[in-house]
mmCIF file of C-alpha atoms and ligand atoms in Angstrom:
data_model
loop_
_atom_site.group_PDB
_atom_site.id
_atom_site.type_symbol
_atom_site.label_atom_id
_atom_site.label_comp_id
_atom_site.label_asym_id
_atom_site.label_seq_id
_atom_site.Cartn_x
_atom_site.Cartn_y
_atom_site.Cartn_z
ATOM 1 C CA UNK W 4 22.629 -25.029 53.690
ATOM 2 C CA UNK W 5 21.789 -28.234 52.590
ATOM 3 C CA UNK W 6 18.390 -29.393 53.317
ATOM 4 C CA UNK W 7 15.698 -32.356 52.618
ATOM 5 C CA UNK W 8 13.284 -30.460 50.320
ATOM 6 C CA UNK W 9 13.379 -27.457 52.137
ATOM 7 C CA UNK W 10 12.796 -28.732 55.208
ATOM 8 C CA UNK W 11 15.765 -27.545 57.088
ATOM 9 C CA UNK W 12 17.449 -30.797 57.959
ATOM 10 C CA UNK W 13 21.096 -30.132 58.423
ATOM 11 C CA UNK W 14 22.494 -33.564 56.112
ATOM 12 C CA UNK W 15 26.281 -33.413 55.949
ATOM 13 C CA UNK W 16 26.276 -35.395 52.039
ATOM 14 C CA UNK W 17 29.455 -33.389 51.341
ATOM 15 C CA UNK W 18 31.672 -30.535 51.904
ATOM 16 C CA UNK W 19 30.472 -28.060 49.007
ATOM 17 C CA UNK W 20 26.599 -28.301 50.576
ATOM 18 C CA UNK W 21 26.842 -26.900 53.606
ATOM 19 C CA UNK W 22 27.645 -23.136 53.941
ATOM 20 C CA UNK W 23 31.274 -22.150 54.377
ATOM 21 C CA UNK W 24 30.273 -20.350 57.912
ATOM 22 C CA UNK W 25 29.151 -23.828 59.159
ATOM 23 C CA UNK W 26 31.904 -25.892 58.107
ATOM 24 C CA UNK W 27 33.791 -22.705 60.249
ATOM 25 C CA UNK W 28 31.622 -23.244 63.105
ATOM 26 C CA UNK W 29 32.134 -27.163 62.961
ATOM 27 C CA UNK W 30 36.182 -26.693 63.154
ATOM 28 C CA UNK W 31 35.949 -23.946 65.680
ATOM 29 C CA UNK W 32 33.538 -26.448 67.659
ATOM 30 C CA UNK W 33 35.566 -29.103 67.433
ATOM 31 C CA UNK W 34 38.862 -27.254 68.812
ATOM 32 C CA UNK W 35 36.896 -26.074 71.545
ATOM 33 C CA UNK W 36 35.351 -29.738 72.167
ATOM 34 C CA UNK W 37 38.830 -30.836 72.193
ATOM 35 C CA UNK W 38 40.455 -28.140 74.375
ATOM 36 C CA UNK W 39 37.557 -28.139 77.079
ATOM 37 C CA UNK W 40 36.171 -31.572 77.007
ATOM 38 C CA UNK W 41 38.011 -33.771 75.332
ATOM 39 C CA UNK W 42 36.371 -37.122 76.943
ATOM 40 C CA UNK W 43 33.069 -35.971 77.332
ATOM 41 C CA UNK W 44 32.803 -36.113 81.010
ATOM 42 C CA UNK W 45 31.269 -32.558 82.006
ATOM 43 C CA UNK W 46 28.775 -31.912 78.803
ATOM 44 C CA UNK W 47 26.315 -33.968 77.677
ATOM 45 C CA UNK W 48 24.392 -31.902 74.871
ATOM 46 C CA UNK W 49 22.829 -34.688 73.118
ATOM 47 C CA UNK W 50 21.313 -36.456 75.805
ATOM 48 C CA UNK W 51 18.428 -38.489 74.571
ATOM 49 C CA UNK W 52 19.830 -38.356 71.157
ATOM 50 C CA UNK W 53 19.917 -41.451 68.694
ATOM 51 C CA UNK W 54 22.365 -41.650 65.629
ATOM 52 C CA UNK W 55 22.347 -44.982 63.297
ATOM 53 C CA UNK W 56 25.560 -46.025 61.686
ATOM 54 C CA UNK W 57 25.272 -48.082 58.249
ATOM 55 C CA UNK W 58 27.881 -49.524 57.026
ATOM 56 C CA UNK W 59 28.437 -51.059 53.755
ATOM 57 C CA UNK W 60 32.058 -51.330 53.268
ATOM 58 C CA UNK W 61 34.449 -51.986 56.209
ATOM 59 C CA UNK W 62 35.774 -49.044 58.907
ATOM 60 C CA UNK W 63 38.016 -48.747 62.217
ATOM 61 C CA UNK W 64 38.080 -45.061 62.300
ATOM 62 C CA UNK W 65 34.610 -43.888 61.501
ATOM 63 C CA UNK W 66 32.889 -46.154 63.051
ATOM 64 C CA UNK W 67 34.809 -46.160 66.468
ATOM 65 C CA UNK W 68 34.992 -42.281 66.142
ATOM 66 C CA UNK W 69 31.229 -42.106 65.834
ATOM 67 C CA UNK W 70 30.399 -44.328 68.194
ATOM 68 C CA UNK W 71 32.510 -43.158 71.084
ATOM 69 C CA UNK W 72 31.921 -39.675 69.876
ATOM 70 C CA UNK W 73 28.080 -39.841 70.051
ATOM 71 C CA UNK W 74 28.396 -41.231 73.889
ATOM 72 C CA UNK W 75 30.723 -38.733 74.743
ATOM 73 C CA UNK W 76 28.177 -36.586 73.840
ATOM 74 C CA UNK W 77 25.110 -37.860 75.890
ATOM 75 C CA UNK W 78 23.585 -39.661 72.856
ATOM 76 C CA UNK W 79 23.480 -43.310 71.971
ATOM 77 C CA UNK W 80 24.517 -45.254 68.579
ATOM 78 C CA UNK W 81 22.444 -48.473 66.895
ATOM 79 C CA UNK W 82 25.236 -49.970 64.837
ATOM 80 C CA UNK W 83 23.841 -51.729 61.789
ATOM 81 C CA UNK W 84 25.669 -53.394 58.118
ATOM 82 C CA UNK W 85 23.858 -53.715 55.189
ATOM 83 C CA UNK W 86 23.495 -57.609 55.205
ATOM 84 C CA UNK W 87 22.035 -57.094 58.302
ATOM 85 C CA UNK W 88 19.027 -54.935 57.334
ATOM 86 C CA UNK W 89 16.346 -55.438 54.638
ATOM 87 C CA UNK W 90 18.345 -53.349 52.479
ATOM 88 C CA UNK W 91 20.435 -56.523 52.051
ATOM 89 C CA UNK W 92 17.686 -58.348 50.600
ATOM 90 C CA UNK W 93 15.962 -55.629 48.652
ATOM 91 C CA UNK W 94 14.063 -53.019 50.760
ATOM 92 C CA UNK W 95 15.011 -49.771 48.924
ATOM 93 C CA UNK W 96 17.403 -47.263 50.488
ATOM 94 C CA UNK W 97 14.706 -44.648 50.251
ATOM 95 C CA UNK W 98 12.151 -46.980 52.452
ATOM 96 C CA UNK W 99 15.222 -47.348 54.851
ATOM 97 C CA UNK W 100 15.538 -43.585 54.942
ATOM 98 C CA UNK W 101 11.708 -43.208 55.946
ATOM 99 C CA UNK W 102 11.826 -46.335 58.935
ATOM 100 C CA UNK W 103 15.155 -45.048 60.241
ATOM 101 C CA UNK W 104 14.028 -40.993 60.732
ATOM 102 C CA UNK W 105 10.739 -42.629 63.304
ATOM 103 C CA UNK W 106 13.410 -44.086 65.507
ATOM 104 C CA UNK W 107 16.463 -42.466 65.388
ATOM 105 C CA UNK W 108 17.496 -37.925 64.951
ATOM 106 C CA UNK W 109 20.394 -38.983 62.455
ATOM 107 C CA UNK W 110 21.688 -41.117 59.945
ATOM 108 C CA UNK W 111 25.455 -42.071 59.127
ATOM 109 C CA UNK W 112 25.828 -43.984 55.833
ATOM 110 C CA UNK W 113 29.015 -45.355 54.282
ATOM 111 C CA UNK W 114 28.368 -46.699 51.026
ATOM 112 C CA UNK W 115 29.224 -47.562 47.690
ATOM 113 C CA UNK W 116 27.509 -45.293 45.570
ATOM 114 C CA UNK W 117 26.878 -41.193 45.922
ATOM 115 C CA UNK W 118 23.373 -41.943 44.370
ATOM 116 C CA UNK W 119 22.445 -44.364 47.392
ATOM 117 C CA UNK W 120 23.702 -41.407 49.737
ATOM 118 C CA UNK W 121 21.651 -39.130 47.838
ATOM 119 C CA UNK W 122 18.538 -41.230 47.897
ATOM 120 C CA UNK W 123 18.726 -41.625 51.848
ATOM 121 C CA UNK W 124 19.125 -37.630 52.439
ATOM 122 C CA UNK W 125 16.102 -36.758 50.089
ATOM 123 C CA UNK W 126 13.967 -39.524 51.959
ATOM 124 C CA UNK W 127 15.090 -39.202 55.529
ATOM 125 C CA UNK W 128 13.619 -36.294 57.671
ATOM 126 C CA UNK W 129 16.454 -36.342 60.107
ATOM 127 C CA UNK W 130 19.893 -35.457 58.789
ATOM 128 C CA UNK W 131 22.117 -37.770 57.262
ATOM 129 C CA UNK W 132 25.956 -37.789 57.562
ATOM 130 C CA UNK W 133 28.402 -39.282 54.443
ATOM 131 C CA UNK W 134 30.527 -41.840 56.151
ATOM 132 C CA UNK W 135 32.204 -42.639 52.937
ATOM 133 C CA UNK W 136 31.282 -42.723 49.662
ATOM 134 C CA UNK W 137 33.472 -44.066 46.425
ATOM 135 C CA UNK W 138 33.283 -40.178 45.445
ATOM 136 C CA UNK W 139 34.079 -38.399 48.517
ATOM 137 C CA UNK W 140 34.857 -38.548 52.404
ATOM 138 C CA UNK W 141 34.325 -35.252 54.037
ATOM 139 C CA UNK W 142 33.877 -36.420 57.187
ATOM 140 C CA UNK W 143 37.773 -36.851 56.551
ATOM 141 C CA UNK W 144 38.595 -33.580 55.712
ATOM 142 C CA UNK W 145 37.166 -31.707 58.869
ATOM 143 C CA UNK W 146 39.510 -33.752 60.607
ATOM 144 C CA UNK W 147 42.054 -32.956 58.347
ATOM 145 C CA UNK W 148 41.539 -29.602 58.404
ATOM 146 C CA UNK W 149 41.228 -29.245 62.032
ATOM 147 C CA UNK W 150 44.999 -31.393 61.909
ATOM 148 C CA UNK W 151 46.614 -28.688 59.821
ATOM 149 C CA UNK W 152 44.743 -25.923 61.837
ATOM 150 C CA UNK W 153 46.978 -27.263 65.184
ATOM 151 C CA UNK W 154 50.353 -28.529 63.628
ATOM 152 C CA UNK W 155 50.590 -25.731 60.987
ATOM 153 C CA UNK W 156 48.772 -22.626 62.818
ATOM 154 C CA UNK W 157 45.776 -22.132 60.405
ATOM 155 C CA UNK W 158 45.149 -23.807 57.137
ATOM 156 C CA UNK W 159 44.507 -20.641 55.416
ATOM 157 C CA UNK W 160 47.625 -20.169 52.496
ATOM 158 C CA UNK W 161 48.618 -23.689 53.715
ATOM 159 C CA UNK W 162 50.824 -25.304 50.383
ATOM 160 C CA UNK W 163 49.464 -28.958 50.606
ATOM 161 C CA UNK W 164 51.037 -31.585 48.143
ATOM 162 C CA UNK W 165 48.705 -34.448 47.115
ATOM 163 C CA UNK W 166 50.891 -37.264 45.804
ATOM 164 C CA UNK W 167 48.871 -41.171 44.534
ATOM 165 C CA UNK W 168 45.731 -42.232 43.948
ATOM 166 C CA UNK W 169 42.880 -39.553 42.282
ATOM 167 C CA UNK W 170 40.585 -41.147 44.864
ATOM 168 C CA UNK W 171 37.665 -40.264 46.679
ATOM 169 C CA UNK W 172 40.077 -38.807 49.664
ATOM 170 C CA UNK W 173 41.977 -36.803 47.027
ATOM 171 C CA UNK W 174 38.330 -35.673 45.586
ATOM 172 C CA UNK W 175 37.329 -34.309 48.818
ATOM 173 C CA UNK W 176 41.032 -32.531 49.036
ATOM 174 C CA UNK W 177 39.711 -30.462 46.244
ATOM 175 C CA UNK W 178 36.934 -29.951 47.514
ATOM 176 C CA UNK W 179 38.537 -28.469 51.100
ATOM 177 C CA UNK W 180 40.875 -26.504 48.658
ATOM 178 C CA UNK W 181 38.310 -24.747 47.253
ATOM 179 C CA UNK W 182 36.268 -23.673 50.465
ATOM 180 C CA UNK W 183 39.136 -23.316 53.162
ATOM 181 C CA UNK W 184 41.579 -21.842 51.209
ATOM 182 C CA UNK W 185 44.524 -23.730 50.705
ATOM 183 C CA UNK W 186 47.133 -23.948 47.943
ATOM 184 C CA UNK W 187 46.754 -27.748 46.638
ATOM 185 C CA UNK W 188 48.943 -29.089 44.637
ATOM 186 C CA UNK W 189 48.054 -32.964 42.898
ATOM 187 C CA UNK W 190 50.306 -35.429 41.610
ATOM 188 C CA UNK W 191 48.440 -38.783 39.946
ATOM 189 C CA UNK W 192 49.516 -41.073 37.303
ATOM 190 C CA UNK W 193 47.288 -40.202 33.668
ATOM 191 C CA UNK W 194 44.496 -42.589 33.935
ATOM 192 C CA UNK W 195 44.534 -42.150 37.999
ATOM 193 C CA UNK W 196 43.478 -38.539 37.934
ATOM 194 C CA UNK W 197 40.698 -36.748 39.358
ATOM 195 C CA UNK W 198 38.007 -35.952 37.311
ATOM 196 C CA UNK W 199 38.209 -33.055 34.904
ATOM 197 C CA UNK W 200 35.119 -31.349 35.715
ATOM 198 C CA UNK W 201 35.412 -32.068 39.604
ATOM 199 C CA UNK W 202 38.630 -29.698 39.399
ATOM 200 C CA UNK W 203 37.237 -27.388 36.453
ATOM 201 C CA UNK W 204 34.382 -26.785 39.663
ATOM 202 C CA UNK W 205 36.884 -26.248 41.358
ATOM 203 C CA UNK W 206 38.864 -23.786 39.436
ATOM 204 C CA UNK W 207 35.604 -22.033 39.111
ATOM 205 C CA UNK W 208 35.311 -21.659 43.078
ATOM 206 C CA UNK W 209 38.866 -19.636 43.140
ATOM 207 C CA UNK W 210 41.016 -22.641 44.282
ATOM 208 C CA UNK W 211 44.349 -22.849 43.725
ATOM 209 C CA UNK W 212 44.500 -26.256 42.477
ATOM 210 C CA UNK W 213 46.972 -27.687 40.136
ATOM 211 C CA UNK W 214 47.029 -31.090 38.780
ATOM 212 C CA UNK W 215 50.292 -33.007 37.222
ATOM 213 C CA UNK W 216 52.108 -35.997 37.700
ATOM 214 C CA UNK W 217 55.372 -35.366 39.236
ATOM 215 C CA UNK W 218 55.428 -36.006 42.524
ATOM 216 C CA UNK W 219 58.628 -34.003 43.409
ATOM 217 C CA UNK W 220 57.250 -31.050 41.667
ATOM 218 C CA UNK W 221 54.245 -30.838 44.003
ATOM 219 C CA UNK W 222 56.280 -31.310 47.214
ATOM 220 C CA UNK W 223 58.582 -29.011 46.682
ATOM 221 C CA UNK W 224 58.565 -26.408 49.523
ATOM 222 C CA UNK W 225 54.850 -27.754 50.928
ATOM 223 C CA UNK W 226 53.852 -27.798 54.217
ATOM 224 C CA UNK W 227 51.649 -30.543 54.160
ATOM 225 C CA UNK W 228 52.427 -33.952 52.559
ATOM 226 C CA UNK W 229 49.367 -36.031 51.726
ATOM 227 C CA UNK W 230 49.176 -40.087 50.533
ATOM 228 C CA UNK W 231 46.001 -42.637 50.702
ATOM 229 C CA UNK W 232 46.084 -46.273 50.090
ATOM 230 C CA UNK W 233 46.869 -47.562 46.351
ATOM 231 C CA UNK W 234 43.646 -49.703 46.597
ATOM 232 C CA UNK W 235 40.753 -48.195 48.048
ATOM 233 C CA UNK W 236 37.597 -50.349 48.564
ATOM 234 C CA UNK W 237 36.374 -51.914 45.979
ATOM 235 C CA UNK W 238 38.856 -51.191 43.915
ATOM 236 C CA UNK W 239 40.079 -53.830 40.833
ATOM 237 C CA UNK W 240 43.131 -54.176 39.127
ATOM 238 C CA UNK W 241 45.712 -54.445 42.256
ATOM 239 C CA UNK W 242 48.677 -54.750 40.230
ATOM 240 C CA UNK W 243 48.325 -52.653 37.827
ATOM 241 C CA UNK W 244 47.222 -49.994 40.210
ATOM 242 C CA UNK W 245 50.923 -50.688 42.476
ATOM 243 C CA UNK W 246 53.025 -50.694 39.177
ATOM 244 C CA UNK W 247 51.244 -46.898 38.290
ATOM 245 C CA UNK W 248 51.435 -45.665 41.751
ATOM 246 C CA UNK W 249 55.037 -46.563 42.686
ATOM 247 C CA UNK W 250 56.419 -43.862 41.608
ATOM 248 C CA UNK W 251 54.231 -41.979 44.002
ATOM 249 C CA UNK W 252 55.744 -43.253 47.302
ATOM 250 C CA UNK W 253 56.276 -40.472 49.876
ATOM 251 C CA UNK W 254 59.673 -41.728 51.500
ATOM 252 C CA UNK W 255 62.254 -39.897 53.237
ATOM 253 C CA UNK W 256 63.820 -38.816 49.956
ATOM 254 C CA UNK W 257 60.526 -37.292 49.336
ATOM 255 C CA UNK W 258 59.666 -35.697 52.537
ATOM 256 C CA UNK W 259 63.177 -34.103 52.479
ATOM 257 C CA UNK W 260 62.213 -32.113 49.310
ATOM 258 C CA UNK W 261 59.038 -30.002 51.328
ATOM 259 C CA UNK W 262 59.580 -27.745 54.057
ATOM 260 C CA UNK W 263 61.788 -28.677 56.873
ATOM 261 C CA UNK W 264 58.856 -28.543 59.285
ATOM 262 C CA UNK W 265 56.569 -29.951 57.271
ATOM 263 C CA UNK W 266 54.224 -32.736 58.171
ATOM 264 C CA UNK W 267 53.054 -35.987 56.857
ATOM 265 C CA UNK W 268 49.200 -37.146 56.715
ATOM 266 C CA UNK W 269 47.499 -40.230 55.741
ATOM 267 C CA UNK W 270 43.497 -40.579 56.768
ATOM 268 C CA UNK W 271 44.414 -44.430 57.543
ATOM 269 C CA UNK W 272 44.614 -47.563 57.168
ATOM 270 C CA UNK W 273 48.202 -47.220 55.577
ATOM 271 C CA UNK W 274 49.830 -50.086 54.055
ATOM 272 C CA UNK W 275 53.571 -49.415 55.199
ATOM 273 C CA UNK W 276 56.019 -49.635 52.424
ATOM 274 C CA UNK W 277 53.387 -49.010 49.553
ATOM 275 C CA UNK W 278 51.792 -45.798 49.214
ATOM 276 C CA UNK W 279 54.444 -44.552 52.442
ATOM 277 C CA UNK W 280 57.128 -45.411 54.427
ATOM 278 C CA UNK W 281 57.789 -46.846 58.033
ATOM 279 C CA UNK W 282 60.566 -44.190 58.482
ATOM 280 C CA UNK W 283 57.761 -41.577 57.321
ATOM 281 C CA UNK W 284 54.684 -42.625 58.847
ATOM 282 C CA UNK W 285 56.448 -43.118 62.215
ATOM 283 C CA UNK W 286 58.675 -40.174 62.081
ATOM 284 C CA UNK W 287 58.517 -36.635 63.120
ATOM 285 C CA UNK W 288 56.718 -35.167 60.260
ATOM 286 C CA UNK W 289 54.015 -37.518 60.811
ATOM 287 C CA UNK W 290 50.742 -36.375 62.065
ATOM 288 C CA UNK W 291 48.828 -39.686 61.073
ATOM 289 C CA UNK W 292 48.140 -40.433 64.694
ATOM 290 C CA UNK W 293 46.455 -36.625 65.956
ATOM 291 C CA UNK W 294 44.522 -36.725 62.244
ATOM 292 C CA UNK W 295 43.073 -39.724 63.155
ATOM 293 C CA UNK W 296 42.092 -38.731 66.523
ATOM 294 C CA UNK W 297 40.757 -35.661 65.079
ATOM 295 C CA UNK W 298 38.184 -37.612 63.660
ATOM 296 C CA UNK W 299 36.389 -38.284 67.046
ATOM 297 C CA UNK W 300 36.697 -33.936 68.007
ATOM 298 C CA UNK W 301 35.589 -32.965 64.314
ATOM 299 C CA UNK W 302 32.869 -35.294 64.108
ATOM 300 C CA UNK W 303 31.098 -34.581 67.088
ATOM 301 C CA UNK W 304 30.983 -31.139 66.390
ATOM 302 C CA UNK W 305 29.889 -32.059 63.180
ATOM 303 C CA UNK W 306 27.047 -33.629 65.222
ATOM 304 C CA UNK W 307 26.010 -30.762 67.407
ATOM 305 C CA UNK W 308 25.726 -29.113 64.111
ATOM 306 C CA UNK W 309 23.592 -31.583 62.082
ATOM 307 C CA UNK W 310 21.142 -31.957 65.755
ATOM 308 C CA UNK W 311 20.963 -28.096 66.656
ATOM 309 C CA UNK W 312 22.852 -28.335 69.370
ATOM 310 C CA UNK W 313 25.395 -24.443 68.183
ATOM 311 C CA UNK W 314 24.566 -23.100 71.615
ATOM 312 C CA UNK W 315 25.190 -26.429 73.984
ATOM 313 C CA UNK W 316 29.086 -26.074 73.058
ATOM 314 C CA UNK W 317 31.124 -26.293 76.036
ATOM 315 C CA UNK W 318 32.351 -23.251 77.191
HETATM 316 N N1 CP S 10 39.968 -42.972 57.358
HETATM 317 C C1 CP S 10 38.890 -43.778 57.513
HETATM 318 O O1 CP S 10 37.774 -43.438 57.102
HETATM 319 O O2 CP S 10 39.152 -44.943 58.171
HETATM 320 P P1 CP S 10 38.135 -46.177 58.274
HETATM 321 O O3 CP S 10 37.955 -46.721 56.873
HETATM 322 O O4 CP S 10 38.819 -47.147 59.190
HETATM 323 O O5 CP S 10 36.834 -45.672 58.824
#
């Protein structure tokens, strides 16, 4: 489990520290939060609760999921940037960390930089949650996982086709691969790829992870078709990046080469007619719409988790 020093505080930094029984618990929480109560109106476990939201870079989807999400719950959100706290004009994360844990029981923190994630878990003494980093978004992947868990009937054996960008998405992919069990199969241009020793981990864990550059070869037969933006934030070199990634398009010439029943997902925002298509992202393979919404089930469970609340689940 990971924890502040020993301490016991449930952080959430990323996918491979946290045992694999809770990230089970947190998608069997979330199905059940979704099935029994999927507006919050009967079950208010987190009454009296606080969670803080920093953001550094821009968000729709997290930060409307964990807003709502933490009301649903009973709880209440303080909603902060960085140029609006000290941290904007120097105050160190790890200061932030120590303020924040005598007001509020959890942190959210999209950033820039795992190390500033890092520093704010080892400081705070309530958990914090990774909102985003440029390295990873496993916030993401419960929701993603919970999404192929509905549409496909389990993720377990699941062949999932990663085709674009070796981005912080596609790095928390690997991740999931490794600890839920899934065949994934990557398709990046050369100097786009993930890094080497992220999948020689990995490869080490058991996954089934394979890494080329074709994207036909990966689709073939999958069940799951995944994409992210060509230009994540803070990301340079726009056109170079679009003339690499082209190739990489999933289209309907694409989608016809996986499984007839197979479905498309994209964690959002997509820019249509770049890294995907209108005809795919609003046709019936796609499952952009119920992954996003899966954000809001996964992440409150995700909550319940990270505040102790395992035996306020609805029943
Ligand atoms: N997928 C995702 O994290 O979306 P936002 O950037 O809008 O939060």
């Amino acid at each position: 489990m990971s924890t502040a020093k020993g301490r016991g505080v449930r952080h959430f930094v990323d996918l491979h520290r946290v045992e694999r029984e809770t990230l089970a618990w947190i998608i069997d929480a979330a199905h059940s939060l979704k099935r029994v109560d999927p507006r919050g109106l009967a079950h208010r476990p987190l009454e009296g609760k606080t969670l803080a939201l920093i953001f550094e870079k821009p968000s729709t989807r997290t930060r409307v999921s964990f807003e709502v999400g933490m009301r649903q719950l009973g709880g209440s959100v303080v909603m902060l940037t960085g140029s609006e706290l000290q941290l904007g004009r120097g105050e160190t994360i790890g200061d932030t960390a120590r303020v924040l844990s005598r007001y509020v029981d959890a942190i959210m923190l999209r950033t820039w930089d795992e190390d500033r994630l890092e520093e704010m878990a080892e400081a705070a003494t309530v958990p914090v949650i990774n909102g985003l980093t440029d390295t990873s978004h496993p916030c993401q992947l419960l929701a993603d996982v919970m999404t192929i868990d509905e549409r496909r009937g389990g993720v377990r054996g699941q062949v999932v086709a990663w085709t674009g960008d070796g981005n912080n998405v596609a790095r928390s992919w690997i991740r999931a691969a490794a600890l839920f069990d899934f065949e994934l199969r990557m398709a990046c241009p050369e100097p786009l790829m993930p890094p080497a020793e992220l999948v020689a981990w990995a490869h080490g864990q058991g996954a089934r992870l394979s890494v080329s550059h074709d994207p036909d070869t990966v689709v073939r037969g999958a069940d799951v078709v995944v994409t992210d933006t060509w230009v994540s934030m803070g990301d340079k070199e726009a056109p170079s990046r679009h003339n690499l990634l082209r190739p990489f398009q999933v289209n309907d010439r694409l989608m016809r080469i996986a499984k007839p029943d197979a479905i498309f997902m994209h964690c959002l925002p997509a820019h249509r007619g770049e890294e995907v298509t209108d005809v795919v992202l609003d046709g019936p393979h796609s499952a952009v719409w119920d992954e996003a919404e899966n954000r809001l089930h996964s992440q409150k469970a995700l909550l319940m988790w990270c505040l102790g609340g395992e035996d306020k689940l609805p029943k």
